[in-house]
Amino acid sequence: MKAVLTIIGEDKVGIIARVSGVLAECTVNILDINQTVMREYFTMIMLVDLKKMEISIEELQQKFSIVENEMQLSIRVQREDIFKRMHEI
């Protein structure tokens, strides 16, 4: 199964390191990344492969809650199929 992560917040050192660290801990493979900084705002979308992950998406989101609080970010994890349906025109 694949998922889409969206990360938004003020730009600061260590965002990519923290997010990719959580993914590595959970055996999640990063397939694609699109990241930009608009003025002081950091935005990133990641496509990840959850095949080898041994926890639920809800548990992964809980792990990201810690990063959200520490770094004042918004991090959302959605299954790819749900993300696609939500963004259809």
mmCIF file of C-alpha atoms in Angstrom:
data_model
loop_
_atom_site.group_PDB
_atom_site.id
_atom_site.type_symbol
_atom_site.label_atom_id
_atom_site.label_comp_id
_atom_site.label_asym_id
_atom_site.label_seq_id
_atom_site.Cartn_x
_atom_site.Cartn_y
_atom_site.Cartn_z
ATOM 1 C CA MET A 1 0.000 0.000 0.000
ATOM 2 C CA LYS A 2 1.143 3.544 -0.719
ATOM 3 C CA ALA A 3 0.444 6.730 1.203
ATOM 4 C CA VAL A 4 0.817 10.461 0.704
ATOM 5 C CA LEU A 5 2.364 12.609 3.438
ATOM 6 C CA THR A 6 1.842 16.354 3.501
ATOM 7 C CA ILE A 7 4.074 18.476 5.702
ATOM 8 C CA ILE A 8 3.489 22.211 6.171
ATOM 9 C CA GLY A 9 5.009 24.709 8.579
ATOM 10 C CA GLU A 10 7.563 27.430 9.102
ATOM 11 C CA ASP A 11 10.886 26.610 7.476
ATOM 12 C CA LYS A 12 13.556 25.474 9.937
ATOM 13 C CA VAL A 13 16.567 23.202 10.092
ATOM 14 C CA GLY A 14 15.871 19.484 10.504
ATOM 15 C CA ILE A 15 12.354 19.018 9.095
ATOM 16 C CA ILE A 16 13.354 16.563 6.367
ATOM 17 C CA ALA A 17 15.696 14.736 8.761
ATOM 18 C CA ARG A 18 12.978 14.290 11.408
ATOM 19 C CA VAL A 19 10.284 13.174 8.957
ATOM 20 C CA SER A 20 12.568 10.755 7.103
ATOM 21 C CA GLY A 21 13.862 9.451 10.450
ATOM 22 C CA VAL A 22 10.349 8.473 11.575
ATOM 23 C CA LEU A 23 9.741 6.808 8.212
ATOM 24 C CA ALA A 24 13.009 4.845 8.442
ATOM 25 C CA GLU A 25 12.168 3.707 12.007
ATOM 26 C CA CYS A 26 8.873 2.335 10.684
ATOM 27 C CA THR A 27 10.439 0.648 7.622
ATOM 28 C CA VAL A 28 8.638 3.003 5.228
ATOM 29 C CA ASN A 29 10.288 3.559 1.841
ATOM 30 C CA ILE A 30 10.225 7.049 0.302
ATOM 31 C CA LEU A 31 9.243 6.794 -3.374
ATOM 32 C CA ASP A 32 9.022 10.474 -4.333
ATOM 33 C CA ILE A 33 9.392 13.887 -2.707
ATOM 34 C CA ASN A 34 8.325 17.337 -3.807
ATOM 35 C CA GLN A 35 9.433 20.102 -1.460
ATOM 36 C CA THR A 36 9.467 23.875 -1.665
ATOM 37 C CA VAL A 37 9.950 26.863 0.576
ATOM 38 C CA MET A 38 7.677 29.838 -0.090
ATOM 39 C CA ARG A 39 9.054 32.806 1.845
ATOM 40 C CA GLU A 40 9.221 31.403 5.376
ATOM 41 C CA TYR A 41 6.817 28.494 4.782
ATOM 42 C CA PHE A 42 8.012 24.947 4.160
ATOM 43 C CA THR A 43 5.783 22.569 2.189
ATOM 44 C CA MET A 44 6.508 18.974 1.261
ATOM 45 C CA ILE A 45 4.542 16.130 -0.277
ATOM 46 C CA MET A 46 5.941 12.616 -0.109
ATOM 47 C CA LEU A 47 4.761 9.420 -1.756
ATOM 48 C CA VAL A 48 5.748 6.481 0.425
ATOM 49 C CA ASP A 49 5.493 2.697 0.270
ATOM 50 C CA LEU A 50 4.028 1.100 3.404
ATOM 51 C CA LYS A 51 4.489 -2.548 2.324
ATOM 52 C CA LYS A 52 7.075 -3.364 5.002
ATOM 53 C CA MET A 53 5.567 -1.210 7.757
ATOM 54 C CA GLU A 54 4.481 -3.271 10.763
ATOM 55 C CA ILE A 55 2.258 -0.647 12.403
ATOM 56 C CA SER A 56 -1.027 0.928 11.316
ATOM 57 C CA ILE A 57 -1.340 4.268 9.528
ATOM 58 C CA GLU A 58 -2.967 5.598 12.712
ATOM 59 C CA GLU A 59 0.102 4.590 14.739
ATOM 60 C CA LEU A 60 2.366 6.239 12.149
ATOM 61 C CA GLN A 61 0.312 9.437 12.444
ATOM 62 C CA GLN A 62 0.718 9.260 16.251
ATOM 63 C CA LYS A 63 4.496 9.086 15.832
ATOM 64 C CA PHE A 64 4.312 12.165 13.622
ATOM 65 C CA SER A 65 2.258 13.959 16.311
ATOM 66 C CA ILE A 66 5.424 14.188 18.400
ATOM 67 C CA VAL A 67 7.304 15.786 15.488
ATOM 68 C CA GLU A 68 4.349 18.113 14.831
ATOM 69 C CA ASN A 69 4.414 19.381 18.414
ATOM 70 C CA GLU A 70 8.197 19.714 18.644
ATOM 71 C CA MET A 71 8.603 21.511 15.301
ATOM 72 C CA GLN A 72 5.217 23.289 15.011
ATOM 73 C CA LEU A 73 4.307 21.451 11.792
ATOM 74 C CA SER A 74 1.200 19.965 10.254
ATOM 75 C CA ILE A 75 1.887 16.392 9.104
ATOM 76 C CA ARG A 76 -0.871 14.308 7.525
ATOM 77 C CA VAL A 77 -0.716 10.702 6.364
ATOM 78 C CA GLN A 78 -3.348 9.472 3.900
ATOM 79 C CA ARG A 79 -3.643 6.306 1.882
ATOM 80 C CA GLU A 80 -2.862 7.102 -1.744
ATOM 81 C CA ASP A 81 -6.270 5.974 -3.016
ATOM 82 C CA ILE A 82 -8.081 8.279 -0.563
ATOM 83 C CA PHE A 83 -5.760 11.185 -1.410
ATOM 84 C CA LYS A 84 -6.471 10.713 -5.131
ATOM 85 C CA ARG A 85 -10.236 10.599 -4.584
ATOM 86 C CA MET A 86 -10.157 13.765 -2.492
ATOM 87 C CA HIS A 87 -8.302 15.652 -5.233
ATOM 88 C CA GLU A 88 -10.336 14.554 -8.253
ATOM 89 C CA ILE A 89 -12.108 17.302 -10.130
#
